[in-house]
Coordinates of C-alpha atoms in Angstrom, one line a residue:
X287 CA -0.1 -0.2 -0.2
X288 CA 1.1 3.4 -0.8
X289 CA 1.4 6.6 1.8
X290 CA 1.4 10.0 0.8
X291 CA 1.5 13.4 2.5
X292 CA -1.1 15.9 2.7
X293 CA -0.4 19.1 2.8
X294 CA -2.3 21.7 4.4
X295 CA -2.1 25.1 1.8
X296 CA -2.8 27.6 4.7
X297 CA 0.0 29.2 6.4
X298 CA 0.5 30.7 9.8
X299 CA 2.0 33.8 10.4
X300 CA 4.6 33.3 13.4
X301 CA 4.1 36.9 15.0
X302 CA 0.8 36.8 14.4
X303 CA -0.8 39.4 16.5
X304 CA -4.0 37.6 17.8
X305 CA -5.2 41.5 20.1
X306 CA -7.1 43.9 18.4
X307 CA -5.6 47.0 19.5
X308 CA -6.4 49.4 21.9
X309 CA -10.0 50.2 22.7
X310 CA -12.0 53.3 22.3
X311 CA -13.1 54.8 25.2
X312 CA -14.2 57.9 24.3
X313 CA -14.7 59.8 21.5
X314 CA -15.1 64.0 22.6
X315 CA -11.6 65.3 22.0
X316 CA -10.4 62.1 19.4
X317 CA -9.7 62.6 15.2
X318 CA -11.8 59.7 13.6
X319 CA -10.4 59.3 10.1
X320 CA -13.1 57.6 8.0
X321 CA -11.3 56.2 5.1
X322 CA -14.2 55.7 2.2
X323 CA -13.7 54.8 -1.4
X324 CA -15.0 55.2 -4.7
X325 CA -17.2 52.7 -5.7
X326 CA -19.9 52.1 -2.9
X327 CA -22.6 55.2 -2.6
X328 CA -23.9 53.0 0.7
X329 CA -20.9 53.3 2.6
X330 CA -20.6 57.0 1.4
X331 CA -24.5 56.9 3.0
X332 CA -22.7 54.9 6.4
X333 CA -20.0 56.9 6.6
X334 CA -21.8 60.3 6.5
X335 CA -24.2 59.2 9.1
X336 CA -21.6 57.8 11.5
X337 CA -19.1 61.0 10.8
X338 CA -22.6 63.0 12.5
X339 CA -23.2 61.2 15.6
X340 CA -19.4 61.2 16.5
X341 CA -19.4 65.1 15.8
X342 CA -21.9 65.2 18.1
X343 CA -20.3 63.5 20.3
X344 CA -17.1 66.0 19.9
X345 CA -15.1 63.9 17.8
X346 CA -13.2 65.3 14.8
X347 CA -13.7 63.9 11.8
X348 CA -11.4 63.2 8.8
X349 CA -12.8 61.4 5.2
X350 CA -9.8 60.1 2.9
X351 CA -11.0 59.0 -0.5
X352 CA -7.9 57.5 -2.1
X353 CA -7.7 57.4 -6.1
X354 CA -5.5 55.2 -8.4
X355 CA -3.8 51.8 -6.3
X356 CA -1.6 52.0 -8.7
X357 CA 1.5 53.5 -10.5
X358 CA 2.4 57.1 -9.8
X359 CA -1.4 57.1 -8.4
X360 CA -0.9 54.0 -6.5
X361 CA 2.6 55.9 -4.4
X362 CA 0.3 59.1 -4.3
X363 CA -1.9 57.0 -2.1
X364 CA 0.3 55.5 0.1
X365 CA 2.0 58.8 0.7
X366 CA -1.4 60.0 1.5
X367 CA -2.6 56.9 3.5
X368 CA 0.3 57.6 6.2
X369 CA -0.4 61.0 5.9
X370 CA -4.1 60.7 7.1
X371 CA -2.8 57.7 10.0
X372 CA -0.4 60.3 11.6
X373 CA -3.9 62.5 11.5
X374 CA -6.3 60.9 13.1
X375 CA -6.5 59.3 16.5
X376 CA -9.3 56.4 15.2
X377 CA -9.2 54.7 12.2
X378 CA -12.3 53.6 10.4
X379 CA -11.9 51.8 7.0
X380 CA -14.4 50.8 4.3
X381 CA -16.3 48.7 2.7
X382 CA -15.0 45.2 1.9
X383 CA -17.5 44.9 -0.5
X384 CA -16.3 42.7 -3.6
X385 CA -13.0 41.3 -4.2
X386 CA -10.4 44.2 -4.2
X387 CA -12.3 46.2 -2.2
X388 CA -12.0 43.8 0.7
X389 CA -8.0 43.8 -0.4
X390 CA -7.4 47.6 0.1
X391 CA -9.5 47.9 2.7
X392 CA -7.6 45.5 5.1
X393 CA -4.0 46.8 3.4
X394 CA -5.2 50.3 4.9
X395 CA -6.8 49.2 8.5
X396 CA -3.8 47.0 9.0
X397 CA -1.6 50.3 8.5
X398 CA -3.8 51.9 11.2
X399 CA -4.0 49.0 13.4
X400 CA 0.0 48.9 13.2
X401 CA 0.0 52.4 14.2
X402 CA -1.5 51.9 16.9
X403 CA -5.0 53.4 16.4
X404 CA -8.1 51.8 17.8
X405 CA -8.7 50.3 14.0
X406 CA -11.9 48.8 12.6
X407 CA -12.4 47.7 8.9
X408 CA -16.1 47.6 7.6
X409 CA -17.3 44.5 5.5
X410 CA -20.6 43.8 4.7
X411 CA -21.5 40.6 5.3
X412 CA -20.7 38.4 2.2
X413 CA -17.1 39.6 2.9
X414 CA -16.6 39.4 6.2
X415 CA -14.9 35.5 6.1
X416 CA -12.4 37.2 3.3
X417 CA -11.8 40.3 5.7
X418 CA -10.8 37.8 8.3
X419 CA -8.1 35.7 6.0
X420 CA -6.4 38.9 5.0
X421 CA -6.2 39.9 8.0
X422 CA -5.0 37.3 9.5
X423 CA -2.8 36.8 6.3
X424 CA -1.3 40.4 7.0
X425 CA 0.0 39.3 10.7
X426 CA -3.5 40.7 12.6
X427 CA -5.5 37.9 13.0
X428 CA -7.2 40.1 16.1
X429 CA -8.1 43.0 13.2
X430 CA -11.7 44.3 14.4
X431 CA -14.0 43.5 11.9
X432 CA -17.6 45.2 12.0
X433 CA -19.8 44.1 9.6
X434 CA -23.1 45.2 8.0
X435 CA -25.7 43.3 5.9
X436 CA -24.9 42.3 2.3
X437 CA -26.2 43.6 -0.1
X438 CA -25.7 46.9 0.9
X439 CA -25.4 48.4 -2.3
X440 CA -28.8 48.0 -4.2
X441 CA -30.5 49.4 -0.8
X442 CA -32.6 53.0 -1.5
X443 CA -31.1 55.4 0.9
X444 CA -33.8 55.5 3.9
X445 CA -32.9 51.8 4.6
X446 CA -29.2 52.4 4.3
X447 CA -29.9 55.5 6.6
X448 CA -31.6 52.3 8.9
X449 CA -28.9 50.3 8.9
X450 CA -26.5 53.1 9.8
X451 CA -28.4 54.1 12.7
X452 CA -28.7 50.2 13.8
X453 CA -25.1 50.2 13.6
X454 CA -24.1 52.7 15.2
X455 CA -24.0 51.7 18.9
X456 CA -22.3 48.4 17.9
X457 CA -19.9 50.1 15.9
X458 CA -18.0 51.5 19.3
X459 CA -18.4 48.7 21.0
X460 CA -16.4 47.0 17.7
X461 CA -14.1 49.3 18.8
X462 CA -13.9 48.3 22.0
X463 CA -15.7 50.8 24.0
X464 CA -18.1 49.3 26.8
X465 CA -21.8 49.0 27.1
X466 CA -22.3 51.3 28.9
X467 CA -19.6 54.2 27.2
X468 CA -21.6 53.1 24.2
X469 CA -24.5 53.9 24.8
X470 CA -23.8 57.4 26.1
X471 CA -21.3 58.2 23.2
X472 CA -25.0 57.8 21.4
X473 CA -27.1 59.2 23.4

């Protein structure tokens, strides 16, 4: 009888960071960076709602929308991402809603998390598993991922606004804010 070896194609990062990073304990006085993209209008609506709520809680909110990701545009985007990351205290990065969007969302979220910022990547349910797999492959299996419903972009604005409202407190909890503080910040 012949024997064979079965190889596991998955890899493990030896220095994987399994912790999510620092918790967000308050919004007042913080600068929250929200990374948006060029594709998903629903993410614009969600992030605008969340930004308004964060502003009410005393945060300053900055948006960053990268353009191209290759060539000279890509070089500019990487420089802008570093500049943006240095200017914020908290990073909310989205939207993981397709394959390449998930890759770039996790790429940018990993950069913020590695810089020691409370960070969350936003993914739709359909791309949640890919987001976690990419975070693990990037050496931070503990990266926080907040999941929104899928499909999201085909919904009307009124419905997306309701989703944004329903997910605001849970977003704060995903960022490590204790329930009592999340309720106070969202009041």
